[in-house]
Coordinates of C-alpha atoms and ligand atoms in Angstrom, one line a residue:
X1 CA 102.0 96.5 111.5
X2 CA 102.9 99.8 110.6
X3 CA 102.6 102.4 113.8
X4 CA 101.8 105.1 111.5
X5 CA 98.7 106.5 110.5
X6 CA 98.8 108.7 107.8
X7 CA 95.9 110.9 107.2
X8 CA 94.8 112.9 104.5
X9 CA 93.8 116.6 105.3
X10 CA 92.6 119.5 103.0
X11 CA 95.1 121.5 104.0
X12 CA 97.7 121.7 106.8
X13 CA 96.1 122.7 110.3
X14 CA 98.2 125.8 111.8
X15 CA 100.8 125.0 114.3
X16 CA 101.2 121.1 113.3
X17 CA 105.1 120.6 112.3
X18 CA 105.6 120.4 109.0
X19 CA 108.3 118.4 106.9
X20 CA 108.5 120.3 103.5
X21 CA 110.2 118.5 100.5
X22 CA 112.3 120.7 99.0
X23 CA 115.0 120.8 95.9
X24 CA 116.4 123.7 94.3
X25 CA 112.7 124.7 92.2
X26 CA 111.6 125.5 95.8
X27 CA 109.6 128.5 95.8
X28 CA 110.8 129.8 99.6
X29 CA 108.9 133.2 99.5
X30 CA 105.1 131.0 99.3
X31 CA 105.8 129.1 102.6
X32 CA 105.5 131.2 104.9
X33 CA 109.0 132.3 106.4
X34 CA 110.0 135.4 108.1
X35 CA 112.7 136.9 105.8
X36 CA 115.1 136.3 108.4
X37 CA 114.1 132.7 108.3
X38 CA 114.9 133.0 104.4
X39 CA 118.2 134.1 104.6
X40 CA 118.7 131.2 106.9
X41 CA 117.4 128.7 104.6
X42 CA 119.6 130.0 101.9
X43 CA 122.7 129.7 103.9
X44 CA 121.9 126.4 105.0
X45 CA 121.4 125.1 101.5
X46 CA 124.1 126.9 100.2
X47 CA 126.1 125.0 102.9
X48 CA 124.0 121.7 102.7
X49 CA 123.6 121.6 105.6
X50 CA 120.3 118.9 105.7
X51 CA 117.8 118.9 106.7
X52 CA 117.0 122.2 108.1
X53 CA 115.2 122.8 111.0
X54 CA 113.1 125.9 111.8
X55 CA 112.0 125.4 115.4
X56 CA 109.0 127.6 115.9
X57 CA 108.6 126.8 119.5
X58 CA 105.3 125.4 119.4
X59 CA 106.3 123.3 116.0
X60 CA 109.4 122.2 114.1
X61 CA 109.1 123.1 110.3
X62 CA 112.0 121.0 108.6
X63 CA 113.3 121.3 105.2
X64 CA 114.4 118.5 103.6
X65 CA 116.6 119.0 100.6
X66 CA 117.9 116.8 97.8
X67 CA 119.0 117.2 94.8
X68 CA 117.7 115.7 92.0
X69 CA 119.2 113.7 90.2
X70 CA 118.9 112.6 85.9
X71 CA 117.3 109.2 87.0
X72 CA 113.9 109.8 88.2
X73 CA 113.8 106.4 90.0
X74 CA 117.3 107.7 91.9
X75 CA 115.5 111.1 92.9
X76 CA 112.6 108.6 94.5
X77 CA 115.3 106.8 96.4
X78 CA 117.0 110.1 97.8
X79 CA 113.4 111.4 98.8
X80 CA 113.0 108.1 101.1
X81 CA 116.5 108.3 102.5
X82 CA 115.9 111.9 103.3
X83 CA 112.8 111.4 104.6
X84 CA 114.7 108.7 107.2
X85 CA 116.4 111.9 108.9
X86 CA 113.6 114.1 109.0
X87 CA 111.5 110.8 111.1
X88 CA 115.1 111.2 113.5
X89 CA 114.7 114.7 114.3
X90 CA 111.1 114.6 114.9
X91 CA 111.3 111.8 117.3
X92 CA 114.4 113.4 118.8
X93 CA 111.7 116.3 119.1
X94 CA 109.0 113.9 120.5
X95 CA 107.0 115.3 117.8
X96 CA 103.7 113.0 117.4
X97 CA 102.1 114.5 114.2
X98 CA 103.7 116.0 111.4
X99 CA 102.5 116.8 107.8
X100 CA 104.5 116.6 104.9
X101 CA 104.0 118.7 101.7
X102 CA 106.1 118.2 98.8
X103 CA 107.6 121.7 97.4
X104 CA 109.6 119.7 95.0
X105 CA 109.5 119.6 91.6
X106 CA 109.1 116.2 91.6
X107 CA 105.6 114.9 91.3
X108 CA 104.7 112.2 93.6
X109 CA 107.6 113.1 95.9
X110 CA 105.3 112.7 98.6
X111 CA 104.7 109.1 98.0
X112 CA 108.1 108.5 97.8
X113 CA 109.2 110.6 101.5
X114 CA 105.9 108.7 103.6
X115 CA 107.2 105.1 102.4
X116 CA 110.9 106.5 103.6
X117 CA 109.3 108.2 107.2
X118 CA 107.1 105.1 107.8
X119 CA 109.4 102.6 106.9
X120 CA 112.2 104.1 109.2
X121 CA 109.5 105.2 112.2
X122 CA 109.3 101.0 112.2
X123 CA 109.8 99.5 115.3
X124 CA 109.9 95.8 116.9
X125 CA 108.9 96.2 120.8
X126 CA 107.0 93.2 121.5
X127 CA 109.5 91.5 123.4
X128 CA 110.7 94.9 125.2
X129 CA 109.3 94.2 129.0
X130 CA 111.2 97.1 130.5
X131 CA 112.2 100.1 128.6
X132 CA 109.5 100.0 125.2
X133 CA 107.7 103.1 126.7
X134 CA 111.5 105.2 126.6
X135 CA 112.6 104.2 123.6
X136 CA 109.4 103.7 121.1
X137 CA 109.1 106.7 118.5
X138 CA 106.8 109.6 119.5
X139 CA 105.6 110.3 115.5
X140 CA 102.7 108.8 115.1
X141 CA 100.8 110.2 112.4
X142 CA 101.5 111.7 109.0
X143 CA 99.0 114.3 107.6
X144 CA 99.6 114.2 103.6
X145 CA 97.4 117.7 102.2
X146 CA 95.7 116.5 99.4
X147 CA 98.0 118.9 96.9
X148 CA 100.8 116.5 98.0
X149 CA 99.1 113.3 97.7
X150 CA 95.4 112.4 97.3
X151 CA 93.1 110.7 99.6
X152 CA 92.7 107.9 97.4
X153 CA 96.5 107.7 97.2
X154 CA 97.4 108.1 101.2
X155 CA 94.4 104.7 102.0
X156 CA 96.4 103.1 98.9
X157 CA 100.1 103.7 100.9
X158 CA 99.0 103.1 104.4
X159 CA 97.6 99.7 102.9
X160 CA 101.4 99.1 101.4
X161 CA 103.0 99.9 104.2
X162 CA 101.6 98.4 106.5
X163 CA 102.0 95.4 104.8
X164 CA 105.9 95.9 104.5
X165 CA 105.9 96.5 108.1
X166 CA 104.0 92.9 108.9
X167 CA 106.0 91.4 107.1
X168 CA 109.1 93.2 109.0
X169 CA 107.0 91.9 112.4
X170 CA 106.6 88.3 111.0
X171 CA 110.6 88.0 110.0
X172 CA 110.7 89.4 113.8
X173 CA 109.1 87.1 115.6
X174 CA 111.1 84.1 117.1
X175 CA 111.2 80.9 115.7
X176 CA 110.1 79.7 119.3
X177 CA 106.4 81.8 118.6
X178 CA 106.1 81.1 115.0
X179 CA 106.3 77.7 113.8
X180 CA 105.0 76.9 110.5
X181 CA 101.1 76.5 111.9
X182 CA 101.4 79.7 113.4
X183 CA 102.8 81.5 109.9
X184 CA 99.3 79.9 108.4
X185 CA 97.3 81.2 110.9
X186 CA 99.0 84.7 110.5
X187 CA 98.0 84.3 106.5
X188 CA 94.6 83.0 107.5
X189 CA 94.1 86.3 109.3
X190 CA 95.7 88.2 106.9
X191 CA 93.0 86.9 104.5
X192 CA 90.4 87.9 106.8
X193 CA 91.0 91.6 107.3
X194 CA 92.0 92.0 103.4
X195 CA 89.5 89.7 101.6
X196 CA 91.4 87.3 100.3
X197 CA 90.7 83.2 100.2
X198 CA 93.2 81.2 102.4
X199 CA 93.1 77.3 102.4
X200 CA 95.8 75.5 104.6
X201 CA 96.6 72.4 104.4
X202 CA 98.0 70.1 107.1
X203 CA 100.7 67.5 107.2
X204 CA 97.5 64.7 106.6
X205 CA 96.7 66.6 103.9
X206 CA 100.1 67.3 102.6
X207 CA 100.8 63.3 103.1
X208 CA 97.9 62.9 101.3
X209 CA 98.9 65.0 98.2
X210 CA 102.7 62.9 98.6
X211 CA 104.7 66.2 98.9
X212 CA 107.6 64.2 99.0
X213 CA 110.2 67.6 99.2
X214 CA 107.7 69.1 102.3
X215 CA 107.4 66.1 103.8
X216 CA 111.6 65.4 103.6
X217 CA 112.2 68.4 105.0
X218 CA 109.7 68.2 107.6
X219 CA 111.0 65.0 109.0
X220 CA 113.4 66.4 111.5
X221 CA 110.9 69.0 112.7
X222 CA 108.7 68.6 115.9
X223 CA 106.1 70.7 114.7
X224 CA 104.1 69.7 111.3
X225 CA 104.3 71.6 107.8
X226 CA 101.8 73.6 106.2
X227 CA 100.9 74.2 102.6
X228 CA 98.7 77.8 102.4
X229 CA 96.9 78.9 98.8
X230 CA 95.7 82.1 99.0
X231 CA 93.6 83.7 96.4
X232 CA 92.6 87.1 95.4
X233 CA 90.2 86.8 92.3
X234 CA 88.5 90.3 91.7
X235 CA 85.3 89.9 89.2
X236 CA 86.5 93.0 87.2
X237 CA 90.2 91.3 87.2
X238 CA 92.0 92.0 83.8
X239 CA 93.7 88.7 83.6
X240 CA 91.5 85.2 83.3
X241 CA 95.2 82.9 83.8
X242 CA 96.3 83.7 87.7
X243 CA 99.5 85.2 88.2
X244 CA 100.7 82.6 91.0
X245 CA 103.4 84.2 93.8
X246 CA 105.3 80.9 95.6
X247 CA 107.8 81.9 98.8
X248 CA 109.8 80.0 100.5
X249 CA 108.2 79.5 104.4
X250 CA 111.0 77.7 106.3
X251 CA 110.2 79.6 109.6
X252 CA 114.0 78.4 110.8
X253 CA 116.9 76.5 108.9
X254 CA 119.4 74.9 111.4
X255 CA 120.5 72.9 107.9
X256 CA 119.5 70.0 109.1
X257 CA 121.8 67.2 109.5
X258 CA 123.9 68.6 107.4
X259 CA 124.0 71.7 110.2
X260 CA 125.2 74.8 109.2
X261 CA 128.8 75.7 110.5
X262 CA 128.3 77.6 113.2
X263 CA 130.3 81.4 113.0
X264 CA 126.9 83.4 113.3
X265 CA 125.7 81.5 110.1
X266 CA 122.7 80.4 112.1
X267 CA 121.9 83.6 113.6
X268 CA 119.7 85.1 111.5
X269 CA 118.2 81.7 109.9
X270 CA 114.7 83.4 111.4
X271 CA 114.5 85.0 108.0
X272 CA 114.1 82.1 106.3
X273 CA 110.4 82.3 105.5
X274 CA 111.1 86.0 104.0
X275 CA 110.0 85.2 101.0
X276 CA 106.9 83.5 102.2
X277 CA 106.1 86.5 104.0
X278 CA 106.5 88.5 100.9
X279 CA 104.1 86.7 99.4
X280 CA 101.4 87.1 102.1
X281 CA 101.6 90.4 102.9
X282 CA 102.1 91.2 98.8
X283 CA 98.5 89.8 98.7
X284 CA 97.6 91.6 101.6
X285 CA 98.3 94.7 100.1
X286 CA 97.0 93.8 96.6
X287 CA 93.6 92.6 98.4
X288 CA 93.5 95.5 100.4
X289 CA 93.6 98.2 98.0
X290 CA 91.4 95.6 95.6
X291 CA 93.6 95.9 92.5
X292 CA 91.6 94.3 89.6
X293 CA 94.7 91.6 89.2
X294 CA 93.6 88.0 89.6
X295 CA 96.2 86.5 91.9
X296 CA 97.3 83.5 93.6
X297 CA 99.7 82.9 96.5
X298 CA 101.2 79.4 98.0
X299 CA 103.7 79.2 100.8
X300 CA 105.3 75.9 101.9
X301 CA 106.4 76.0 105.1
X302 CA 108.4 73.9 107.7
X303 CA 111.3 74.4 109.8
X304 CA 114.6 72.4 108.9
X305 CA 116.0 70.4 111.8
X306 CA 118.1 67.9 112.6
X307 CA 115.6 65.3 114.5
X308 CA 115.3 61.8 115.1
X309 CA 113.6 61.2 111.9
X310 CA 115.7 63.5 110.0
X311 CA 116.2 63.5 106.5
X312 CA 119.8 62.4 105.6
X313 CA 122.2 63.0 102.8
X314 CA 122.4 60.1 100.7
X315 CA 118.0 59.9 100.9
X316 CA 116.3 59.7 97.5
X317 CA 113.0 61.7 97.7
X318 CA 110.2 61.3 95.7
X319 CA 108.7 64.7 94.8
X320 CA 105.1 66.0 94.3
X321 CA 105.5 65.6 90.6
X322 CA 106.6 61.6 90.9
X323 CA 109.9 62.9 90.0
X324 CA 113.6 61.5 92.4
X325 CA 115.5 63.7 94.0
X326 CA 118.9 62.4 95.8
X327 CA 120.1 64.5 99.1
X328 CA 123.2 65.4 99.3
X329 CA 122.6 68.4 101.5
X330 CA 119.7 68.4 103.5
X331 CA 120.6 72.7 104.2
X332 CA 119.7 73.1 100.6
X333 CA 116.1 72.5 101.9
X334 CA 114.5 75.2 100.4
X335 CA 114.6 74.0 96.6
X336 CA 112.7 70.9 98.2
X337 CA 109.7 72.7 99.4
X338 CA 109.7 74.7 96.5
X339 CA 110.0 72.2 93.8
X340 CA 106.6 70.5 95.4
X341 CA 104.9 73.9 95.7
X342 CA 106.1 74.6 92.1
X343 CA 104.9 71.5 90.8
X344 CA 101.3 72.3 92.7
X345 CA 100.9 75.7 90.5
X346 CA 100.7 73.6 87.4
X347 CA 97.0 73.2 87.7
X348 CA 96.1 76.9 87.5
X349 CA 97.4 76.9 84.4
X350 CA 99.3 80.8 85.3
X351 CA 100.0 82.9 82.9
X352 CA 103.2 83.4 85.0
X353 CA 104.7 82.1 88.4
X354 CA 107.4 83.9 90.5
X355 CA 108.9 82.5 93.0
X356 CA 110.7 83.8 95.5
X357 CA 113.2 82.7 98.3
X358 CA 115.9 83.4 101.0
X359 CA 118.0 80.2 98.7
X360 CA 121.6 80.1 98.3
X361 CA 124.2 82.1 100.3
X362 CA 126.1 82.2 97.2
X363 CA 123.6 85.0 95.5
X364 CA 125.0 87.2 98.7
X365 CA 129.0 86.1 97.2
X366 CA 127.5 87.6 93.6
X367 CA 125.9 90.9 94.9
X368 CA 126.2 91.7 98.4
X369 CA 123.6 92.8 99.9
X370 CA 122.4 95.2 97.2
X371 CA 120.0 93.6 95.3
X372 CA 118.3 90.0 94.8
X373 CA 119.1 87.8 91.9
X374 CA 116.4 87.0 89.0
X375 CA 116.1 84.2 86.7
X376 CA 113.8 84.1 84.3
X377 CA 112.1 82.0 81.3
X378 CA 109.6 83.9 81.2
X379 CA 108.7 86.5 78.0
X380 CA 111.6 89.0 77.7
X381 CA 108.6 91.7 78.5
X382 CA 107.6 90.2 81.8
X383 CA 111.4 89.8 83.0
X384 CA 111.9 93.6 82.2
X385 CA 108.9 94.7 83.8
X386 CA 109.6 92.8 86.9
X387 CA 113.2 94.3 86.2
X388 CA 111.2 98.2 85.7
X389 CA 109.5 97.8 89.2
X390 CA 112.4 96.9 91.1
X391 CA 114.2 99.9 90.2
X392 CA 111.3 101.7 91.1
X393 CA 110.9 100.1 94.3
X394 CA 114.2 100.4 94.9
X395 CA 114.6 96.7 96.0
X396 CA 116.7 96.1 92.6
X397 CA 116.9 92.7 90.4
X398 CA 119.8 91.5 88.8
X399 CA 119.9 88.9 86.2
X400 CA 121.3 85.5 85.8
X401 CA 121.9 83.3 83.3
X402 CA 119.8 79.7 82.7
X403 CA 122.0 78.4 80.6
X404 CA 121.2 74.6 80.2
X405 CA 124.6 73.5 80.7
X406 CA 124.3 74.3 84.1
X407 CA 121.9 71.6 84.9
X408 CA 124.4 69.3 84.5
X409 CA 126.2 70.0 87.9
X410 CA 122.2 68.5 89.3
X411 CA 122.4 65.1 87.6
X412 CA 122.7 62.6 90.1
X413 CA 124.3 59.0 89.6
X414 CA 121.2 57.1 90.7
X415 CA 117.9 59.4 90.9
X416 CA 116.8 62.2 88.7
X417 CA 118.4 65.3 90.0
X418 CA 120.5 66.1 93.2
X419 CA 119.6 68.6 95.4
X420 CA 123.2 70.4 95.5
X421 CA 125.0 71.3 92.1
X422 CA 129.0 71.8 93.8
X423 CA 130.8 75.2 94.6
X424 CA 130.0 77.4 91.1
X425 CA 127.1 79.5 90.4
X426 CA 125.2 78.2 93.3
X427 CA 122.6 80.7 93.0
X428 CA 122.2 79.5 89.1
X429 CA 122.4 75.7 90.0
X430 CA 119.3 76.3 92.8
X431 CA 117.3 77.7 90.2
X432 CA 118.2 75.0 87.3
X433 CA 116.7 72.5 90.1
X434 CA 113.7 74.4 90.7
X435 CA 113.1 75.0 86.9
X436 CA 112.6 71.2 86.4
X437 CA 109.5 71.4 88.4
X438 CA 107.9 74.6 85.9
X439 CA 105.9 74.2 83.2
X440 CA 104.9 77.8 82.7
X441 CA 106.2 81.4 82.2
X442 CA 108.3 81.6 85.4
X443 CA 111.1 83.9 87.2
X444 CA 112.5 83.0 90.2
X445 CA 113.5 85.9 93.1
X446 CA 116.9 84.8 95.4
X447 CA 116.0 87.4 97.7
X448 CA 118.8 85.8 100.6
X449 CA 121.4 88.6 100.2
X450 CA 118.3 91.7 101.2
X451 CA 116.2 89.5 103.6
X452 CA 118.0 90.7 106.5
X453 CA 119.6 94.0 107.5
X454 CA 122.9 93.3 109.1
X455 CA 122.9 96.7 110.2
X456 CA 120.5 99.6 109.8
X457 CA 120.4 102.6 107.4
X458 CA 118.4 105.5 106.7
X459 CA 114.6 104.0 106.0
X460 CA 116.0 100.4 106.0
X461 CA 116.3 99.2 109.6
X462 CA 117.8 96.7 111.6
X463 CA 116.9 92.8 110.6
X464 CA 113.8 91.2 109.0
X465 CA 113.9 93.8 105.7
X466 CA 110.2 93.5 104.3
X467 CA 111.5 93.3 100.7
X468 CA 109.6 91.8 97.9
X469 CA 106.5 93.5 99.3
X470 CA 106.8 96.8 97.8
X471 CA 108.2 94.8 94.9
X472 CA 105.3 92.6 93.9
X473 CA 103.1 95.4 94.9
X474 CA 104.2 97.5 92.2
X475 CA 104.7 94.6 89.3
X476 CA 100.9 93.7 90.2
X477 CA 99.7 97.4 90.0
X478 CA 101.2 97.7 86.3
X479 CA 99.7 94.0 85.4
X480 CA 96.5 96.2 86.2
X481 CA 97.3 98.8 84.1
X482 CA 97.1 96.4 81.0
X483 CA 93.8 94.6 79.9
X484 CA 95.3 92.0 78.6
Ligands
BES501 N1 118.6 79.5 103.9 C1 119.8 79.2 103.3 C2 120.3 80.4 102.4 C3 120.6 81.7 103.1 C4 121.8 82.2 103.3 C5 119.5 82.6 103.4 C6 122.1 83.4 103.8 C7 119.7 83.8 104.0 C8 121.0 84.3 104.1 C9 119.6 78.0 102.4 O1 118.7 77.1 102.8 C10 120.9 77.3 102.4 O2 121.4 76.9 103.4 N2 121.6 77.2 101.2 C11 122.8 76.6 101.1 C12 122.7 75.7 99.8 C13 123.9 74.8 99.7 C14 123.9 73.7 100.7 C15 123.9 74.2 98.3 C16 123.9 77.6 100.9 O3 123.7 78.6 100.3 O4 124.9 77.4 101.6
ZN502 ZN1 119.5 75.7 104.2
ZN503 ZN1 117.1 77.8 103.9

């Protein structure tokens, strides 16, 4: 959860510290500085020196300067990452409330500066016994004046963000804490406080329904899988055909049998139910703020481990669909829970599916970690508007290729697909496998190269990364924006 409140005022209350947002259409003479403080200002920006700081004793007024830049959606991303260093100073202050007024000339700059301030005030203390109290933040609540940002709009951002941020938590936690019953209980309460319908199924169920990829998976596991619909169907919704999110929930992925080599590799395999989580708290945020978009959301989830009972390479699986698969890797697990859960969207007849999923390390080889591979057969309009929103976002898309002829690197000798495609385009062989289980519009996220911050920067901490929230937040709000 976000540890921000943010709170929408008339007007700013004398003496509170005050981040303005400022570029060079800033109008210095109307905010209140002595002249002396003018000349300052000038000098600073003429120096660029950022952000100011105008310590007033009793409050801290900081300027925080960018300039702006041809691309609007660039501009938005240099108002979050300036915003990161004003949240620094103002905990270095041990500042607790500060307002934030956008003297920009860029409308909606305030929007963009909260999400950067809250998103880098984020924390993860649960587990800190002795020194939480030192080192948590001291800002605690952002006061937006309602020329910066309405009330309507600061409700509609603390709903967002705060979704981003439990998302952040759930990557958090340990796999020790959240197995994949757990991860269904934190949807089922999800549901609760936002309104939408959550049905989980267990591993009878599951059995029951011959989710032959879960169940594979699940094998090696001590703990059983879950399968968790959740549903958000508004009565003034402008779509009749569900939009259908699917994430990958493997809440930890050892590789199985086929264990990955160690060299950190494992480390971070916490994050493997990112895009699960994405989907959850997506629909948390979408439920929350009760955007007229009819909605579904399904997470598979399991962890993958090398057990007893452990599926082996060499197994032939029979899938949800009554289709074989053949394992030769049982660490490409992820394509097997998705492929079932894929397969289970078919009866809502969606007038799109997206999945989306932490799935190859080979989409990290292709783009670092600066933006998530897309694959799409959907409409060219749909890929392009998914496309739109993550530039706006900032959590960018880049596409791939579905050429058919990579499909051939799946065929297996002796069932009807393999579950590992060799060395090239790995990324693109993944998502060849998991179109053979769509019979829809689809696109298909590889989020694994942005699900987990290696290091932290600016509004985008350290580990679990929250990405695909904002995302599928923003593609959602647009869907809402047409009526049909
Ligand atoms: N969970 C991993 C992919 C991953 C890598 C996620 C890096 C986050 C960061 C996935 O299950 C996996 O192990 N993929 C294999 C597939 C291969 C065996 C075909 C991979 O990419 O090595
Ligand atoms: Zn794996
Ligand atoms: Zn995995």
């Amino acid at each position: 959860m976000s540890n921000i409140h943010l709170k929408s005022v008339a007007q700013i209350p004398q003496n509170t510290s005050v981040v303005y947002i400022a570029d060079s259409h800033t109008a210095w003479e109307h905010l209140g500085f002595t002249e002396e403080q003018q000349e300052f200002i000038k000098h600073q920006v003429a120096a660029e020196a950022f952000p100011i700081v105008i310590n007033d004793y009793h409050r801290l007024r900081i300027i925080s300067y960018f300039k702006r830049e041809p691309d609007l959606y660039i501009a938005h991303e240099n108002c979050r990452i300036a915003a990161a260093d004003s949240v620094q100073l103002l905990n270095k202050y041990k500042v607790d409330e500060a307002a934030v007024s956008n003297e920009s000339s860029i409308p909606n700059a305030a929007w963009y500066f909260t999400e950067g301030m809250t998103l880098a005030n984020y924390q993860f203390l649960k587990y800190r016994t002795k020194d939480a109290g030192k080192i948590k933040n001291s800002l605690k609540t952002i006061l937006l004046p309602e020329d910066s940002a309405t009330a309507a709009e600061t409700e509609e951002l603390q709903h967002l963000l705060d979704a981003v941020c439990i998302a952040r938590d759930l990557i958090n936690e340990p796999p020790v804490y959240q197995t994949a019953q757990h991860l269904a209980a934190e949807f089922q309460a999800m549901g609760k406080k936002s309104g939408f319908k959550t049905t989980v199924f267990d591993k009878k169920k599951i059995e029951s329904l011959k989710m032959g990829g879960l169940l594979a998976v699940n094998r090696g596991s001590m703990d059983p899988p879950t399968f968790t619909i959740m549903e958000w169907k508004p009565k003034n919704a402008v779509n009749q055909q569900p939009i259908v999110l699917v994430g990958k929930g493997i809440v930890f992925d050892t590789g199985g049998l086929s264990l990955k080599p160690t060299l950190n590799s494992m480390d971070f395999m916490k994050c493997d139910m990112a895009g699960g989580v994405a989907v959850g708290c997506a629909l948390y945020a979408i439920a929350k703020n009760k955007l007229p978009v009819y909605v579904i959301g399904i997470v598979p989830a399991t962890d993958n481990r090398p057990g007893e009972n452990a599926y082996v390479p060499g197994d032939v699986i029979t899938m949800y669909n009554g289709s074989t698969v053949e394992v030769l890797n049982t660490d490409a697990e992820g394509r097997m829970i998705l492929a079932d859960a894929l397969s289970y969207a078919q009866q809502y007849n969606p007038e799109l599916v997206i999945d989306i999923a932490t799935l190859t390390g080979a989409a990290t080889y292709a783009v670092g970690s600066q933006g998530m591979l897309l694959m799409s057969n959907a409409p060219r309009r749909e890929t392009k508007a998914l496309k739109q929103s993550g530039l706006e976002v900032y959590e960018r898309l880049v596409e791939m290729p579905l050429w058919r002829e990579y499909l051939d690197q799946m065929k297996s000798d002796i069932a009807d697909l393999k579950n590992v495609g060799g060395s090239e385009a790995g990324a693109i062989t993944a998502a060849k496998f998991l179109e053979c289980f769509t019979g829809y519009p689809w696109m298909h996220i590889d989020m694994a190269p942005v699900a987990w911050n290696m290091q932290g920067k600016n509004y985008r901490v350290k580990n679990g990364s929250g990405k695909g929230v904002r995302l599928f937040y923003q593609f959602i709000k647009k869907r809402a924006q047409q009526t049909q």
